[in-house]
Amino acid sequence: MTEWHDLIPVSDLAPGELLESHWRGSDLLLYRSSSGECRAITGYCPHMGNYMPNGLPPNQPLSTLIENDELRCPYHGWRFNDQGQCSHIPPSQSVPSAVRKGRQIARVWPLREQMGMIQIRDETNSARA
């Protein structure tokens, strides 16, 4: 049985905006794509384990972590799509085999909008897709 849990009100997340959140011990970054799709991805870059918002200069908005509807790590420029795959690594850096093979390397969580809330799917009680 799939269970969904309220995370934040829909009105709290505008297109192009990014928010920090917590879910079951995980630090999430929530953002809405330019097309309006809500996304949740780990706040930690799988490359070096850095918490991505900490790499922003002071007073820079969290939304600057979004580039072309993907999450961009400010430490080394890696970008992650809505499937948790690394879609870009700067040319001067080596590309791990998992990235070359198109594997998911960043954890993502399924979201939906229901009754004015952004809800997250509880995957501890359901089979993973």
PDB file of C-alpha atoms in Angstrom:
ATOM      1  CA  MET A   1       0.000   0.000   0.000  1.00  0.00           C
ATOM      2  CA  THR A   2       1.365   3.391  -1.007  1.00  0.00           C
ATOM      3  CA  GLU A   3       1.099   6.099   1.612  1.00  0.00           C
ATOM      4  CA  TRP A   4       1.340   9.809   0.885  1.00  0.00           C
ATOM      5  CA  HIS A   5       2.118  12.423   3.543  1.00  0.00           C
ATOM      6  CA  ASP A   6       1.664  16.188   3.515  1.00  0.00           C
ATOM      7  CA  LEU A   7       4.971  18.013   3.206  1.00  0.00           C
ATOM      8  CA  ILE A   8       4.202  21.697   2.517  1.00  0.00           C
ATOM      9  CA  PRO A   9       1.304  23.761   1.154  1.00  0.00           C
ATOM     10  CA  VAL A  10       1.274  24.027  -2.647  1.00  0.00           C
ATOM     11  CA  SER A  11       1.319  27.821  -2.326  1.00  0.00           C
ATOM     12  CA  ASP A  12       4.732  27.702  -0.585  1.00  0.00           C
ATOM     13  CA  LEU A  13       6.558  26.604  -3.742  1.00  0.00           C
ATOM     14  CA  ALA A  14       6.389  28.825  -6.822  1.00  0.00           C
ATOM     15  CA  PRO A  15       7.925  27.929 -10.219  1.00  0.00           C
ATOM     16  CA  GLY A  16      11.693  28.448 -10.103  1.00  0.00           C
ATOM     17  CA  GLU A  17      11.736  28.499  -6.309  1.00  0.00           C
ATOM     18  CA  LEU A  18      13.737  26.100  -4.124  1.00  0.00           C
ATOM     19  CA  LEU A  19      13.114  25.265  -0.465  1.00  0.00           C
ATOM     20  CA  GLU A  20      14.941  23.184   2.099  1.00  0.00           C
ATOM     21  CA  SER A  21      12.894  20.508   3.863  1.00  0.00           C
ATOM     22  CA  HIS A  22      13.253  17.353   5.968  1.00  0.00           C
ATOM     23  CA  TRP A  23      11.627  13.981   5.482  1.00  0.00           C
ATOM     24  CA  ARG A  24      12.287  10.969   7.698  1.00  0.00           C
ATOM     25  CA  GLY A  25      15.840  11.993   8.561  1.00  0.00           C
ATOM     26  CA  SER A  26      16.756  13.140   5.041  1.00  0.00           C
ATOM     27  CA  ASP A  27      17.588  16.706   4.002  1.00  0.00           C
ATOM     28  CA  LEU A  28      15.623  17.477   0.855  1.00  0.00           C
ATOM     29  CA  LEU A  29      15.655  20.255  -1.666  1.00  0.00           C
ATOM     30  CA  LEU A  30      12.188  20.909  -3.066  1.00  0.00           C
ATOM     31  CA  TYR A  31      11.711  22.888  -6.236  1.00  0.00           C
ATOM     32  CA  ARG A  32       9.177  23.511  -8.923  1.00  0.00           C
ATOM     33  CA  SER A  33      10.275  23.300 -12.549  1.00  0.00           C
ATOM     34  CA  SER A  34       9.410  26.006 -15.071  1.00  0.00           C
ATOM     35  CA  SER A  35       6.573  23.746 -16.265  1.00  0.00           C
ATOM     36  CA  GLY A  36       5.185  23.564 -12.709  1.00  0.00           C
ATOM     37  CA  GLU A  37       6.327  20.056 -11.754  1.00  0.00           C
ATOM     38  CA  CYS A  38       7.307  19.609  -8.081  1.00  0.00           C
ATOM     39  CA  ARG A  39      10.556  17.793  -7.433  1.00  0.00           C
ATOM     40  CA  ALA A  40      12.394  16.526  -4.347  1.00  0.00           C
ATOM     41  CA  ILE A  41      16.074  15.591  -4.409  1.00  0.00           C
ATOM     42  CA  THR A  42      18.690  15.003  -1.744  1.00  0.00           C
ATOM     43  CA  GLY A  43      20.389  18.136  -0.469  1.00  0.00           C
ATOM     44  CA  TYR A  44      23.789  16.417  -0.584  1.00  0.00           C
ATOM     45  CA  CYS A  45      25.816  16.185  -3.769  1.00  0.00           C
ATOM     46  CA  PRO A  46      26.697  12.546  -4.490  1.00  0.00           C
ATOM     47  CA  HIS A  47      30.034  13.708  -5.926  1.00  0.00           C
ATOM     48  CA  MET A  48      31.693  14.839  -2.682  1.00  0.00           C
ATOM     49  CA  GLY A  49      28.872  14.726  -0.124  1.00  0.00           C
ATOM     50  CA  ASN A  50      28.645  18.493   0.342  1.00  0.00           C
ATOM     51  CA  TYR A  51      25.341  20.028   1.422  1.00  0.00           C
ATOM     52  CA  MET A  52      24.600  22.045  -1.693  1.00  0.00           C
ATOM     53  CA  PRO A  53      22.993  25.159  -0.142  1.00  0.00           C
ATOM     54  CA  ASN A  54      26.137  25.682   1.951  1.00  0.00           C
ATOM     55  CA  GLY A  55      28.098  26.333  -1.254  1.00  0.00           C
ATOM     56  CA  LEU A  56      26.174  29.493  -2.090  1.00  0.00           C
ATOM     57  CA  PRO A  57      27.708  32.904  -1.383  1.00  0.00           C
ATOM     58  CA  PRO A  58      26.052  34.856   1.459  1.00  0.00           C
ATOM     59  CA  ASN A  59      22.672  36.412   0.623  1.00  0.00           C
ATOM     60  CA  GLN A  60      22.332  34.462  -2.631  1.00  0.00           C
ATOM     61  CA  PRO A  61      18.865  32.875  -2.964  1.00  0.00           C
ATOM     62  CA  LEU A  62      18.500  29.096  -2.964  1.00  0.00           C
ATOM     63  CA  SER A  63      16.841  29.341  -6.377  1.00  0.00           C
ATOM     64  CA  THR A  64      20.278  29.950  -7.926  1.00  0.00           C
ATOM     65  CA  LEU A  65      20.868  26.199  -7.441  1.00  0.00           C
ATOM     66  CA  ILE A  66      18.349  25.573 -10.236  1.00  0.00           C
ATOM     67  CA  GLU A  67      19.723  25.666 -13.775  1.00  0.00           C
ATOM     68  CA  ASN A  68      17.695  24.532 -16.796  1.00  0.00           C
ATOM     69  CA  ASP A  69      15.152  22.885 -14.431  1.00  0.00           C
ATOM     70  CA  GLU A  70      17.921  20.819 -12.837  1.00  0.00           C
ATOM     71  CA  LEU A  71      19.695  21.080  -9.510  1.00  0.00           C
ATOM     72  CA  ARG A  72      23.253  22.402  -9.849  1.00  0.00           C
ATOM     73  CA  CYS A  73      25.814  21.816  -7.132  1.00  0.00           C
ATOM     74  CA  PRO A  74      27.692  25.079  -6.530  1.00  0.00           C
ATOM     75  CA  TYR A  75      30.852  23.304  -5.409  1.00  0.00           C
ATOM     76  CA  HIS A  76      31.895  21.613  -8.657  1.00  0.00           C
ATOM     77  CA  GLY A  77      29.105  22.366 -11.146  1.00  0.00           C
ATOM     78  CA  TRP A  78      27.511  18.930 -11.399  1.00  0.00           C
ATOM     79  CA  ARG A  79      23.823  19.026 -12.417  1.00  0.00           C
ATOM     80  CA  PHE A  80      21.112  16.502 -11.543  1.00  0.00           C
ATOM     81  CA  ASN A  81      17.821  15.903 -13.336  1.00  0.00           C
ATOM     82  CA  ASP A  82      14.449  14.873 -11.907  1.00  0.00           C
ATOM     83  CA  GLN A  83      15.467  11.195 -12.083  1.00  0.00           C
ATOM     84  CA  GLY A  84      18.586  11.710  -9.942  1.00  0.00           C
ATOM     85  CA  GLN A  85      20.915  11.245 -12.912  1.00  0.00           C
ATOM     86  CA  CYS A  86      23.913  13.509 -13.374  1.00  0.00           C
ATOM     87  CA  SER A  87      23.223  15.407 -16.584  1.00  0.00           C
ATOM     88  CA  HIS A  88      26.320  17.618 -16.635  1.00  0.00           C
ATOM     89  CA  ILE A  89      29.871  17.553 -15.336  1.00  0.00           C
ATOM     90  CA  PRO A  90      32.259  20.366 -16.286  1.00  0.00           C
ATOM     91  CA  PRO A  91      34.793  19.286 -18.959  1.00  0.00           C
ATOM     92  CA  SER A  92      37.822  19.501 -16.652  1.00  0.00           C
ATOM     93  CA  GLN A  93      36.458  16.803 -14.306  1.00  0.00           C
ATOM     94  CA  SER A  94      36.486  13.031 -14.653  1.00  0.00           C
ATOM     95  CA  VAL A  95      33.187  11.288 -15.289  1.00  0.00           C
ATOM     96  CA  PRO A  96      32.409   8.279 -13.064  1.00  0.00           C
ATOM     97  CA  SER A  97      31.209   5.119 -14.794  1.00  0.00           C
ATOM     98  CA  ALA A  98      27.769   5.318 -13.096  1.00  0.00           C
ATOM     99  CA  VAL A  99      27.278   8.726 -14.721  1.00  0.00           C
ATOM    100  CA  ARG A 100      28.479   7.472 -18.127  1.00  0.00           C
ATOM    101  CA  LYS A 101      25.953   4.625 -17.838  1.00  0.00           C
ATOM    102  CA  GLY A 102      23.111   7.021 -16.986  1.00  0.00           C
ATOM    103  CA  ARG A 103      22.464   5.574 -13.545  1.00  0.00           C
ATOM    104  CA  GLN A 104      20.628   7.426 -10.813  1.00  0.00           C
ATOM    105  CA  ILE A 105      23.219   8.727  -8.375  1.00  0.00           C
ATOM    106  CA  ALA A 106      21.209  11.317  -6.413  1.00  0.00           C
ATOM    107  CA  ARG A 107      18.221  10.195  -4.380  1.00  0.00           C
ATOM    108  CA  VAL A 108      14.869  11.609  -5.448  1.00  0.00           C
ATOM    109  CA  TRP A 109      11.444  11.291  -3.838  1.00  0.00           C
ATOM    110  CA  PRO A 110       8.070  11.053  -5.587  1.00  0.00           C
ATOM    111  CA  LEU A 111       5.812  14.058  -4.997  1.00  0.00           C
ATOM    112  CA  ARG A 112       2.237  14.896  -5.887  1.00  0.00           C
ATOM    113  CA  GLU A 113      -0.157  17.764  -5.295  1.00  0.00           C
ATOM    114  CA  GLN A 114      -3.362  16.857  -3.507  1.00  0.00           C
ATOM    115  CA  MET A 115      -5.946  19.035  -1.706  1.00  0.00           C
ATOM    116  CA  GLY A 116      -3.675  22.089  -1.605  1.00  0.00           C
ATOM    117  CA  MET A 117      -0.647  20.209  -0.290  1.00  0.00           C
ATOM    118  CA  ILE A 118       2.553  18.890  -1.811  1.00  0.00           C
ATOM    119  CA  GLN A 119       2.716  15.309  -0.653  1.00  0.00           C
ATOM    120  CA  ILE A 120       5.638  12.906  -0.523  1.00  0.00           C
ATOM    121  CA  ARG A 121       5.341   9.167  -1.004  1.00  0.00           C
ATOM    122  CA  ASP A 122       6.395   7.040   1.916  1.00  0.00           C
ATOM    123  CA  GLU A 123       8.639   4.431   0.330  1.00  0.00           C
ATOM    124  CA  THR A 124       9.396   2.630   3.592  1.00  0.00           C
ATOM    125  CA  ASN A 125       6.054   0.791   3.322  1.00  0.00           C
ATOM    126  CA  SER A 126       5.876   0.298  -0.438  1.00  0.00           C
ATOM    127  CA  ALA A 127       7.896  -1.405  -3.126  1.00  0.00           C
ATOM    128  CA  ARG A 128      10.243   0.888  -5.010  1.00  0.00           C
ATOM    129  CA  ALA A 129       9.548   1.513  -8.663  1.00  0.00           C
TER     130      ALA A 129
END
